[in-house]
Tab-separated table of C-alpha atoms (C1' of nucleotides) in Angstrom:
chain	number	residue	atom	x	y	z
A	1	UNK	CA	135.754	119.625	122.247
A	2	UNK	CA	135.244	117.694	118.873
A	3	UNK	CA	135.638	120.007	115.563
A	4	UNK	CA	131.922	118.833	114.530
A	5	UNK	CA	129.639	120.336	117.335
A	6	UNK	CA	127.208	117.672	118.594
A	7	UNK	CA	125.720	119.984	121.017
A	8	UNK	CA	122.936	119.141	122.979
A	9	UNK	CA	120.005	119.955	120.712
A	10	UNK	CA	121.813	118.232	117.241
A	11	UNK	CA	121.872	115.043	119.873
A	12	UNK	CA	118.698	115.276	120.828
A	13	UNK	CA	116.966	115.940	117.682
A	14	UNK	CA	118.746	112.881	116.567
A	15	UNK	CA	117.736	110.909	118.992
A	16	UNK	CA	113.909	112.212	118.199
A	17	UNK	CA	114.304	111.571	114.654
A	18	UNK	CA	115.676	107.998	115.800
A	19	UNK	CA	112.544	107.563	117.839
A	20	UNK	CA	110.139	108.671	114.666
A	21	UNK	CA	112.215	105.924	112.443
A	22	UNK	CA	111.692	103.328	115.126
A	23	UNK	CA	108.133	103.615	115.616
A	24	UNK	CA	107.444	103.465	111.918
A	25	UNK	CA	108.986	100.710	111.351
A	26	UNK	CA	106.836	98.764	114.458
A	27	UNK	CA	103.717	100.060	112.921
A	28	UNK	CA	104.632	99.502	109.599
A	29	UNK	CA	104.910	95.605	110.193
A	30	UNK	CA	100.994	95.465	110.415
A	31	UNK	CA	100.430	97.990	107.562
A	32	UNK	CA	101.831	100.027	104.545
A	33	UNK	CA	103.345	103.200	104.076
A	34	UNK	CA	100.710	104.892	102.447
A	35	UNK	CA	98.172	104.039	104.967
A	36	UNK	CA	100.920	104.777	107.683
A	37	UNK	CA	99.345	108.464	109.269
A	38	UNK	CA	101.678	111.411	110.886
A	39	UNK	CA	99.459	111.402	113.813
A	40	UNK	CA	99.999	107.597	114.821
A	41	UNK	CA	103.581	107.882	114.929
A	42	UNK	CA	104.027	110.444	117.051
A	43	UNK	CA	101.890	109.137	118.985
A	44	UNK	CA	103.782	106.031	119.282
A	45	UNK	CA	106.758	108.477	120.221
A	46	UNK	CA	104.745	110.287	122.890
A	47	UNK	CA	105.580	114.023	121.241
A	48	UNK	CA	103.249	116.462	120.011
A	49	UNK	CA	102.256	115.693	115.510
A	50	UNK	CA	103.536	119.196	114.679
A	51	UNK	CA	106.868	118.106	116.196
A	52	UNK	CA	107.143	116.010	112.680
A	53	UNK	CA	107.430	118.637	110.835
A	54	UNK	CA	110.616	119.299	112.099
A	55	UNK	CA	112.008	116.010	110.932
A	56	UNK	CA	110.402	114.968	108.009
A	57	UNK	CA	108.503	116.645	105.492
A	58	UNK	CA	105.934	113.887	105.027
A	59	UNK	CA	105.130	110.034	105.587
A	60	UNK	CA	106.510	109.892	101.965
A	61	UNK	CA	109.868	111.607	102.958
A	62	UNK	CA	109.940	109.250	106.582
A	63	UNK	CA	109.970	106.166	104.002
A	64	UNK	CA	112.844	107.307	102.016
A	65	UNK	CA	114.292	107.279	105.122
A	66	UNK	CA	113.960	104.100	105.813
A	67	UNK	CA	114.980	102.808	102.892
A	68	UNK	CA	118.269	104.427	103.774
A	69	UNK	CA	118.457	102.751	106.863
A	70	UNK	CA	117.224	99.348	105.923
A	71	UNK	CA	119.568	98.926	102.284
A	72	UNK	CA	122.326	101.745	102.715
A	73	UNK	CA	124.341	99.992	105.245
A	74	UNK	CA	123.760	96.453	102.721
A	75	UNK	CA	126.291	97.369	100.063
A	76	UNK	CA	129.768	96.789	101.830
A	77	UNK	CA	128.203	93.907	103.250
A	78	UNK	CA	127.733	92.325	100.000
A	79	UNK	CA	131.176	93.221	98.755
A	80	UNK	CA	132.891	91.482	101.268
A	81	UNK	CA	130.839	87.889	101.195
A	82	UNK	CA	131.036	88.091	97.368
A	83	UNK	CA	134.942	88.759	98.012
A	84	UNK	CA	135.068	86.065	99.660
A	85	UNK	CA	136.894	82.609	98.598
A	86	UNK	CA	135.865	78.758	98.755
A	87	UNK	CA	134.373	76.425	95.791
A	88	UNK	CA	131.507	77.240	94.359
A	89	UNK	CA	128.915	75.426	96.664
A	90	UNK	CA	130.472	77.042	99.799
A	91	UNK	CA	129.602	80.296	98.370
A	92	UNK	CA	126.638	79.608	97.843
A	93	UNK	CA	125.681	78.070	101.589
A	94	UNK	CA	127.226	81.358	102.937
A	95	UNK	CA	125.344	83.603	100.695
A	96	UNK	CA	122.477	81.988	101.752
A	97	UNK	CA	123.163	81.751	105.872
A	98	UNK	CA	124.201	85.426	105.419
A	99	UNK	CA	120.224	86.199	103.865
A	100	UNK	CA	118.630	84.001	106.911
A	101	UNK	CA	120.546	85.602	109.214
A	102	UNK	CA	120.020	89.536	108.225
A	103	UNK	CA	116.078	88.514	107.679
A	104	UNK	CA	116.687	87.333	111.822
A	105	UNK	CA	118.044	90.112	113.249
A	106	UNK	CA	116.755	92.910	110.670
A	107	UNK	CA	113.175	91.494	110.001
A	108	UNK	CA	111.000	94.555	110.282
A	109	UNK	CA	113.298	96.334	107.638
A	110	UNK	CA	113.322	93.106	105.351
A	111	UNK	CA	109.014	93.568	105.844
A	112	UNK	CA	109.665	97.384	104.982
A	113	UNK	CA	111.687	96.716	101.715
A	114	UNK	CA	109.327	93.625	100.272
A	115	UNK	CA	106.113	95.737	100.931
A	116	UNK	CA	107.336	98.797	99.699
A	117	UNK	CA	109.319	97.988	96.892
A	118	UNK	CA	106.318	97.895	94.533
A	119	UNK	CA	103.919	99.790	97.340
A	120	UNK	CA	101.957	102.928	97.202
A	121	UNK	CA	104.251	105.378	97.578
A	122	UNK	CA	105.937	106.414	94.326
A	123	UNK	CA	109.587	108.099	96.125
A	124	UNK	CA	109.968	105.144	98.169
A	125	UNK	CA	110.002	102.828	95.226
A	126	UNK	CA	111.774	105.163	93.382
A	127	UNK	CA	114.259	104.980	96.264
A	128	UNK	CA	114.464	100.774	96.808
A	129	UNK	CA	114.467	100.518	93.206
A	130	UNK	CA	117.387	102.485	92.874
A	131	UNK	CA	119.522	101.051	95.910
A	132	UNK	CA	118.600	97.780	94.076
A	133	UNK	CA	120.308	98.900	91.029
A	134	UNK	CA	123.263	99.676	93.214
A	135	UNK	CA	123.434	96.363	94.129
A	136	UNK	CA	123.370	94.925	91.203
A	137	UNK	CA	125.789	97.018	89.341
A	138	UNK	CA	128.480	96.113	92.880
A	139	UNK	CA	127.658	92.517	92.166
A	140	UNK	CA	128.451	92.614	88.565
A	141	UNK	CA	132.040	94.470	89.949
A	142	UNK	CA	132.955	91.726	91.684
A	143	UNK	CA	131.614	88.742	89.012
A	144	UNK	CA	133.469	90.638	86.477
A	145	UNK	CA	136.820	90.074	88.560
A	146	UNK	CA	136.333	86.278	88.832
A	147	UNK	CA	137.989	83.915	86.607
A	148	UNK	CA	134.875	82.943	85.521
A	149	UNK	CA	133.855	85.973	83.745
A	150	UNK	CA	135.892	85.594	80.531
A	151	UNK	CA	134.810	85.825	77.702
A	152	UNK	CA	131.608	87.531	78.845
A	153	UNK	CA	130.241	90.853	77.812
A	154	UNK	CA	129.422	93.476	80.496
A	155	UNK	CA	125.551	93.040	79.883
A	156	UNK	CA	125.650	89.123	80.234
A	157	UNK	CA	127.841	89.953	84.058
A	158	UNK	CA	124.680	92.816	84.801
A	159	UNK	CA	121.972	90.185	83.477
A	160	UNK	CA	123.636	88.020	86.089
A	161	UNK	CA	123.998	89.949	88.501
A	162	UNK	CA	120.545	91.212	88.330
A	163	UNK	CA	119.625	87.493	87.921
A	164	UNK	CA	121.476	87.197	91.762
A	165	UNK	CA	120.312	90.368	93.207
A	166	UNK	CA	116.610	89.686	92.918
A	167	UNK	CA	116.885	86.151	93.743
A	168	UNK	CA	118.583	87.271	97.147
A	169	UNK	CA	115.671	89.908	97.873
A	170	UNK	CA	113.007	86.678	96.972
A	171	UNK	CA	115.075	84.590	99.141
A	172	UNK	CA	114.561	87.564	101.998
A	173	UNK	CA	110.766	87.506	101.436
A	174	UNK	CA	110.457	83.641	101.652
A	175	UNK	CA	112.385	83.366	104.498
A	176	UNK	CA	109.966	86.520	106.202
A	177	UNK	CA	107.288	83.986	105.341
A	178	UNK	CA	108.789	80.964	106.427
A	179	UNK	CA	106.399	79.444	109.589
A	180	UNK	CA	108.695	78.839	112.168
A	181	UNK	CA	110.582	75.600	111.547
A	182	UNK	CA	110.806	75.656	108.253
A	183	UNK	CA	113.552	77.797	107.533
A	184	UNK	CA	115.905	75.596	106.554
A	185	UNK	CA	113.361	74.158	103.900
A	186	UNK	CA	113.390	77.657	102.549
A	187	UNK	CA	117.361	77.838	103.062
A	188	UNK	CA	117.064	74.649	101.196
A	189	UNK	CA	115.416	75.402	97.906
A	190	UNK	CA	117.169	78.619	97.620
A	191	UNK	CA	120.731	77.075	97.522
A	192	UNK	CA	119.480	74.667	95.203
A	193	UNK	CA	117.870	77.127	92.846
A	194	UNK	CA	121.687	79.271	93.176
A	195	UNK	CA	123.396	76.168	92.272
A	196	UNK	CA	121.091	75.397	89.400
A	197	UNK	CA	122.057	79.002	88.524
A	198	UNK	CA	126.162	79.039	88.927
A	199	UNK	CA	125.662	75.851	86.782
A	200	UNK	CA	124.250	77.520	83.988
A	201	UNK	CA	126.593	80.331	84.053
A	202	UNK	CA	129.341	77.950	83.964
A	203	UNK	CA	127.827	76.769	80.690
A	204	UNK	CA	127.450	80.131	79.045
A	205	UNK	CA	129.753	80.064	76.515
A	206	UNK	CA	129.484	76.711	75.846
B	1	UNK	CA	64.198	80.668	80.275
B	2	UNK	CA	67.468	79.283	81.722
B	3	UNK	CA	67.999	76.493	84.362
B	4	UNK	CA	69.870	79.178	85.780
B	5	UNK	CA	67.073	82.045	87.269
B	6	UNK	CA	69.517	85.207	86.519
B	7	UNK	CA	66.747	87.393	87.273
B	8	UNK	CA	66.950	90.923	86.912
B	9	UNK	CA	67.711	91.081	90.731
B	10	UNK	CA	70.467	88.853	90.749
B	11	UNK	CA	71.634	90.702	87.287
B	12	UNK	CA	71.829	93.745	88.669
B	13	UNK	CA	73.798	93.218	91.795
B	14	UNK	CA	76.603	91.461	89.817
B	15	UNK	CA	76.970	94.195	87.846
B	16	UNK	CA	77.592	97.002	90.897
B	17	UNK	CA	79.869	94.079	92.566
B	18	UNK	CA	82.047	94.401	89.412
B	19	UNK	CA	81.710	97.743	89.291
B	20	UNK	CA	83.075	97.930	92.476
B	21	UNK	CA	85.814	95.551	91.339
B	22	UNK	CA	86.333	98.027	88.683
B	23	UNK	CA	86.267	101.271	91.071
B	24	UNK	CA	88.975	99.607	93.476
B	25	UNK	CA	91.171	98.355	90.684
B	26	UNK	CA	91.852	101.867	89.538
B	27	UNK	CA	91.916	103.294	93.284
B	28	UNK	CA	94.332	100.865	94.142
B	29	UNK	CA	96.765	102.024	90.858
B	30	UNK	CA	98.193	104.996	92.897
B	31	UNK	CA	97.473	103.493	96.497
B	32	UNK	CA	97.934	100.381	98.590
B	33	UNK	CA	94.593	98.208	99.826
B	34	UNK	CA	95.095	98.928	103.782
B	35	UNK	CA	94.819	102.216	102.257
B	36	UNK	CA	91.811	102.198	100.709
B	37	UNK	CA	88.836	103.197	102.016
B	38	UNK	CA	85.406	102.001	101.801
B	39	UNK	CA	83.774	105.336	101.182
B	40	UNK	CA	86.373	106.192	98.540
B	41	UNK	CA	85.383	103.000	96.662
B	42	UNK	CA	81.348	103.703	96.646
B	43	UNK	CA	81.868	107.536	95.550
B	44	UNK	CA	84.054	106.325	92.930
B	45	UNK	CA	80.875	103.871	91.516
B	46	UNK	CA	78.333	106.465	92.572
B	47	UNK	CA	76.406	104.196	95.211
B	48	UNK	CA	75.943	104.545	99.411
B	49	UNK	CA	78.748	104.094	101.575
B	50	UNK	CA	76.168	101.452	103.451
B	51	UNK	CA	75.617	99.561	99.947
B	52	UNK	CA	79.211	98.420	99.989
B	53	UNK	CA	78.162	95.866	102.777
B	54	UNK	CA	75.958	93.862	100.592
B	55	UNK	CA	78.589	92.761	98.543
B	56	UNK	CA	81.539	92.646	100.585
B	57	UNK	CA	82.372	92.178	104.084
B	58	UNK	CA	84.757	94.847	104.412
B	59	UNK	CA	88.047	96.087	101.805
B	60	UNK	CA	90.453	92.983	102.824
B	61	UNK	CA	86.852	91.217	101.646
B	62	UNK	CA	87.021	93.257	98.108
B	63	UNK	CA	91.180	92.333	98.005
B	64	UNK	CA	90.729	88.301	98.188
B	65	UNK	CA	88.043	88.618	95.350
B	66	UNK	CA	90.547	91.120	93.594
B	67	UNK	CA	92.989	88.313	93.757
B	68	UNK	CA	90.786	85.613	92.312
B	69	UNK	CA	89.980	87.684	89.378
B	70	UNK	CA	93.836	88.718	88.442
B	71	UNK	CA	94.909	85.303	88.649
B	72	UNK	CA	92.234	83.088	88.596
B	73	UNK	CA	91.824	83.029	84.827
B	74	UNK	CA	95.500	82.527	84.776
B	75	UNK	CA	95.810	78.646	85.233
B	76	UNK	CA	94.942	77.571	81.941
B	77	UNK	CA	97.112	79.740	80.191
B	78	UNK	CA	100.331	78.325	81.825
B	79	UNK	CA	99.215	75.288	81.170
B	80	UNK	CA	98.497	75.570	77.219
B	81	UNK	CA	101.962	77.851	77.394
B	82	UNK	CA	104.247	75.096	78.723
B	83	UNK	CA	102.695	72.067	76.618
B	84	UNK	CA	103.088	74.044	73.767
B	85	UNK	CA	106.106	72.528	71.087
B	86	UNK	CA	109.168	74.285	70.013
B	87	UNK	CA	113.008	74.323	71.376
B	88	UNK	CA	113.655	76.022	74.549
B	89	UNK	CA	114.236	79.285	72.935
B	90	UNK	CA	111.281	79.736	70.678
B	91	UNK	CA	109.306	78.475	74.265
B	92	UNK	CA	111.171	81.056	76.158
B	93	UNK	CA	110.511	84.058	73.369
B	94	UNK	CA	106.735	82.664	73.500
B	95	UNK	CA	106.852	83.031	77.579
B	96	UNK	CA	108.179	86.334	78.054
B	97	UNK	CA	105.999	88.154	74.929
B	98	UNK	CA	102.604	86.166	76.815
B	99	UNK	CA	104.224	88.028	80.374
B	100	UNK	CA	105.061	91.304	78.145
B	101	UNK	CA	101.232	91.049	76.312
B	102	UNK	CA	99.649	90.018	79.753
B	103	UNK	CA	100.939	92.848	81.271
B	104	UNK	CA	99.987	95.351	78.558
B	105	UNK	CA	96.289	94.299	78.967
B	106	UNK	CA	96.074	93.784	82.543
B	107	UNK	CA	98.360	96.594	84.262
B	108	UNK	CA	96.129	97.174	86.710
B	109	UNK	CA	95.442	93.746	88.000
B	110	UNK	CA	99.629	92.922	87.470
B	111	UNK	CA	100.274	95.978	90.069
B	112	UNK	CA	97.834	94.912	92.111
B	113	UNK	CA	99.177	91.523	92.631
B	114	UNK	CA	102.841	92.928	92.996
B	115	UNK	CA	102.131	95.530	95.085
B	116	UNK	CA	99.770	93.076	97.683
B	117	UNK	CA	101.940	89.630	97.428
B	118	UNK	CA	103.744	91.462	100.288
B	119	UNK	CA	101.591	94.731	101.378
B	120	UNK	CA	99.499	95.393	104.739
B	121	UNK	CA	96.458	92.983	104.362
B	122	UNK	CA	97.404	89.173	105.664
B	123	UNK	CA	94.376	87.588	103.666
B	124	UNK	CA	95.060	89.094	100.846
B	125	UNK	CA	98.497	88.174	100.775
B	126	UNK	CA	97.659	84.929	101.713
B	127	UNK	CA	95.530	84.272	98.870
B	128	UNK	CA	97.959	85.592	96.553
B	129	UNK	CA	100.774	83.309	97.874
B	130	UNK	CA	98.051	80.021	97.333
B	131	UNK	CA	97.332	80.971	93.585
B	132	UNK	CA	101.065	81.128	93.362
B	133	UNK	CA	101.588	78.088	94.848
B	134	UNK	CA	99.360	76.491	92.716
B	135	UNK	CA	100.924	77.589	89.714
B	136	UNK	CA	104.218	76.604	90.781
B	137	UNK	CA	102.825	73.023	91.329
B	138	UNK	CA	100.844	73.421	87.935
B	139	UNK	CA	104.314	74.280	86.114
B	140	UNK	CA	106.191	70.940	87.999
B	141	UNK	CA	103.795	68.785	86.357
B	142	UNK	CA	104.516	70.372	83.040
B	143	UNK	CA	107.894	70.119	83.753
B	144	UNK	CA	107.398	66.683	85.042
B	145	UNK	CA	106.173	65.326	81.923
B	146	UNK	CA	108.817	66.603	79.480
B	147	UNK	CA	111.611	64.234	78.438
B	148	UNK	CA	114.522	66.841	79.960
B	149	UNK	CA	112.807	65.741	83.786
B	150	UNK	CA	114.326	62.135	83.438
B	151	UNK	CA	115.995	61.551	86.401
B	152	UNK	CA	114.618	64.368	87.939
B	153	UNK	CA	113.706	64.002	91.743
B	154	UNK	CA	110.057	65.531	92.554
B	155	UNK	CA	111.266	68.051	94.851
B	156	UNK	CA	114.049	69.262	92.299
B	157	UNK	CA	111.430	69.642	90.125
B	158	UNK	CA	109.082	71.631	91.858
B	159	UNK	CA	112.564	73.746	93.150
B	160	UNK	CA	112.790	74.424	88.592
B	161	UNK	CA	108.937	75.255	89.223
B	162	UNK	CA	109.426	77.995	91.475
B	163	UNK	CA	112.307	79.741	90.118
B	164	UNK	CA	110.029	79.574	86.939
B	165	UNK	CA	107.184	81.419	88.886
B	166	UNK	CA	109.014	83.785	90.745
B	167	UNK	CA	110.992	84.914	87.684
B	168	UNK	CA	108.295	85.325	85.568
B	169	UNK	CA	106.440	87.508	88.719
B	170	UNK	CA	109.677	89.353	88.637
B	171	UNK	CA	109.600	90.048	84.932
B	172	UNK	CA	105.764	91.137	84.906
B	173	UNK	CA	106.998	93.421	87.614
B	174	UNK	CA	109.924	94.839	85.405
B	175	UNK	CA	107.619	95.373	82.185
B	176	UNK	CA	105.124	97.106	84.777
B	177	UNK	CA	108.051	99.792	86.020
B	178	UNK	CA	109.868	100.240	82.747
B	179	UNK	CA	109.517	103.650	81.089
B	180	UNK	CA	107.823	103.413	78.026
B	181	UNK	CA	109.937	102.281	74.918
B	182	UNK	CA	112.271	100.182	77.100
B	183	UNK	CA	110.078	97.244	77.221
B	184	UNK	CA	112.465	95.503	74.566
B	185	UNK	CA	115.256	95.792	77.131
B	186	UNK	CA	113.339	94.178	79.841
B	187	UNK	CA	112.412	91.419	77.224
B	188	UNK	CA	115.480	90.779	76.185
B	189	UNK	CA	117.080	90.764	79.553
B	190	UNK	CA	114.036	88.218	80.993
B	191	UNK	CA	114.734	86.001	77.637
B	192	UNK	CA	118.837	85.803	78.703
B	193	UNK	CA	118.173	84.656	82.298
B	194	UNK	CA	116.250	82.348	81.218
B	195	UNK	CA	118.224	81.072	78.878
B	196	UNK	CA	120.442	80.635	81.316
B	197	UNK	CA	118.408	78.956	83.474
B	198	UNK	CA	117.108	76.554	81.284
B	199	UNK	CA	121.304	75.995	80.567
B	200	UNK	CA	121.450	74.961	84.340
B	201	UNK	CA	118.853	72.781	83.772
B	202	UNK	CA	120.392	70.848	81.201
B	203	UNK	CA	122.911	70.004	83.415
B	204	UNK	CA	121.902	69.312	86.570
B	205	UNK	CA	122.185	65.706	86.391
B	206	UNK	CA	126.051	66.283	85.353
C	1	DA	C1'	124.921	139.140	129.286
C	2	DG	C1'	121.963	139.706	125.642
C	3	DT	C1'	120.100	137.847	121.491
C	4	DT	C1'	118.952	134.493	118.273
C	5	DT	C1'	117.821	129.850	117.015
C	6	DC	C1'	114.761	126.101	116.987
C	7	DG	C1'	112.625	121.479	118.778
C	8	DG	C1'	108.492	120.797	120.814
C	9	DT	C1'	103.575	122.472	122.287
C	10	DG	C1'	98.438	122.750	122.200
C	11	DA	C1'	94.425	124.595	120.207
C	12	DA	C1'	91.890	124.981	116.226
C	13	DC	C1'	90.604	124.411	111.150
C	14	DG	C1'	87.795	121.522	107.838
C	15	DC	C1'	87.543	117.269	106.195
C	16	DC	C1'	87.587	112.314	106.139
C	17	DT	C1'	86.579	107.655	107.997
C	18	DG	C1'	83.833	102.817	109.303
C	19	DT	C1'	79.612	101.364	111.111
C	20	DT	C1'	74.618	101.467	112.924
C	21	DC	C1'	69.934	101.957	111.949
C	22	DA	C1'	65.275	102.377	110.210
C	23	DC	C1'	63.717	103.099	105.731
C	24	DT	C1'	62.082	102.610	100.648
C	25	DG	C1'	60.586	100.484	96.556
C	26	DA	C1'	61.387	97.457	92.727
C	27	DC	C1'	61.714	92.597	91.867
C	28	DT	C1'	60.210	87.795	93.175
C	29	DA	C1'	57.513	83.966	94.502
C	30	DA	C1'	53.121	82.032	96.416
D	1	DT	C1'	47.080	89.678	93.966
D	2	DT	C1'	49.375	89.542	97.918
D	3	DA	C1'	53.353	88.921	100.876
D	4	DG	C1'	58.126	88.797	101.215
D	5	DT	C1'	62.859	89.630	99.879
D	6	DC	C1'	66.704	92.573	99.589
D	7	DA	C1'	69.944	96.133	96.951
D	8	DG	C1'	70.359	100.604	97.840
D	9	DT	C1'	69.312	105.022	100.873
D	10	DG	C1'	70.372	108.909	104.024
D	11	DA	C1'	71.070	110.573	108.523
D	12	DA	C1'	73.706	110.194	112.539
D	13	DC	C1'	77.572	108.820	115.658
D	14	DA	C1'	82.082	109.036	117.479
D	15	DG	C1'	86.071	109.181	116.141
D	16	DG	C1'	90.252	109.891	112.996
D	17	DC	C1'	93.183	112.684	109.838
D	18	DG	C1'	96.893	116.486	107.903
D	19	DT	C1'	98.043	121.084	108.429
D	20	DT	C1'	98.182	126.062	110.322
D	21	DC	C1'	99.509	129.110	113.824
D	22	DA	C1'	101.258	131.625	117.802
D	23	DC	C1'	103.803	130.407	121.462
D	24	DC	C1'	107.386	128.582	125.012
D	25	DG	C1'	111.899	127.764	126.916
D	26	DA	C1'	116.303	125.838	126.751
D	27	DA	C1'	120.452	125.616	123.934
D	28	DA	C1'	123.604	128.216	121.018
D	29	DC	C1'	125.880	132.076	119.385
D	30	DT	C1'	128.097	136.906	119.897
DNA sequence: AGTTTCGGTGAACGCCTGTTCACTGACTAA
DNA sequence: TTAGTCAGTGAACAGGCGTTCACCGAAACT
């Protein structure tokens, strides 16, 4: 007997909700969110469109969702490989395996974040947007601590930073766009483009 | 009388094409294309549903020649921009305030492109990713011919190209979301990373 | 054991959609 | 002047949509 409850129905209504998220995300890799329709998904589910209601609110409110899903579990992920020690260029070649590889195995909710981020629906973006600022605000937390930071003000580490962050996310999209075979042209240009940018931060204050 | 016949016929059906343009431009401000509906689109110019056929095929049709008119008229302009004189920081103030001025007269065709480059419609998105291809290839010539490329291999080159591109996508999309009366941030903050960029550049041959 | 809670149901509402078809009537070309 | 072209029409079809409502039955609480 656990102190939170988990009975039956909390399982299985998160299980439903589960399902709902799931299937959204499958039809949402032909399509966008704001032509994305209640009826389709639960469809895709097999459960009657009312049941919705009892999870989500709206499409609108199902995307915010997603955006939780797809970016919330991101941020300690990026704290650790930024953490992380070697020379310059081995950074960069991990940063860079560690985009390929979460575009592999996450590529629907890569899809979801690139389409959405300037989409249709005005929470969502809200939402990505936001998350995005997260990130960006973590990286310049960890540039800060480098040795290499001295000397700079705290905008010049956020410009950075946000200089990083979005250059990650355009990696994510090229590599979602990539024909098969040519990631590692993709994986390519991006590391150069990363060193061409660690070089002029190292020249700065120059 | 013209070479060119430009009867009244022909006259006339340009103009409801562009009105059409017009009509899904301002549809698509608050919605995504797979979103948009062909019906919607003919109300909004005051014409049959059925009269939308003689001008386009269907709404992914309307998108590609959406895309040809928000960027199309774009080449020259990066060209002029980049073989213009100055030092790298009166070019870079000149870049960002054509993005910033661009974006103030063209919002609608600026959220268009951002919100398809990755939305629900593959030909659209296609032809968005070929006019930005193009201009990254337009840029490495620019870049090519400068003095700063000696040395320069062709591929590095077209790698400057793209970061070029995609920042400057990135920075219409930033002047496009900021709240009114923070555009100066977003300049200033577009105008530091590429500073900064152009500082890699410098030494990459180090 | 009795009562309440609540995820899921199925019918029904009014409205929207893309596409077809035969059609009209002003412009065009002979 | 006559014949042809063709942008735009309006009705009809067969479906889709979001949302409402009363209802069911198993889980949860007392």
């Amino acid at each position: 007997m656990s102190h939170i409850p988990a009975g039956i129905r909390q399982t299985q209504k998160e299980k439903t909700r589960q399902a709902l998220l799931d299937a959204a995300l499958g039809l949402l890799e032909g399509q966008s969110l704001s032509s994305l329709g209640l009826r389709e998904v639960t469809r895709a589910v097999g459960i009657a469109p009312t049941a919705f209601y009892r999870h989500f609110r709206s499409t609108a409110d199902l995307g915010v969702a997603l955006v939780e899903e797809a970016l919330g579990s991101l941020h300690e992920m990026i704290g650790t490989t930024l953490a992380a020690t070697g020379d310059s260029d081995e950074r960069i070649t991990r940063a860079v395996d560690l985009i390929a590889d979460h575009v592999r195995t996450h590529a629907p909710h890569v899809r979801f974040i690139a389409r959405e981020r300037h989409g249709g629906v005005e929470p969502v973006r809200t939402a990505i947007g936001e998350q995005l600022d997260r990130f960006a605000e973590e990286v310049a937390v960890e540039l800060a601590k480098h040795p290499e930071a001295k000397g700079w003000s705290e905008d010049d580490v956020l410009m950075l930073a946000r200089l990083y962050v979005d250059h990650m996310v355009m990696t994510a999209c090229a590599f979602l766009e990539a024909e098969p075979g040519t990631e590692e042209r993709v994986a390519d240009l991006a590391r150069r483009q990363m060193r061409l940018v660690s070089l002029g931060r190292r020249h700065w204050l120059d």
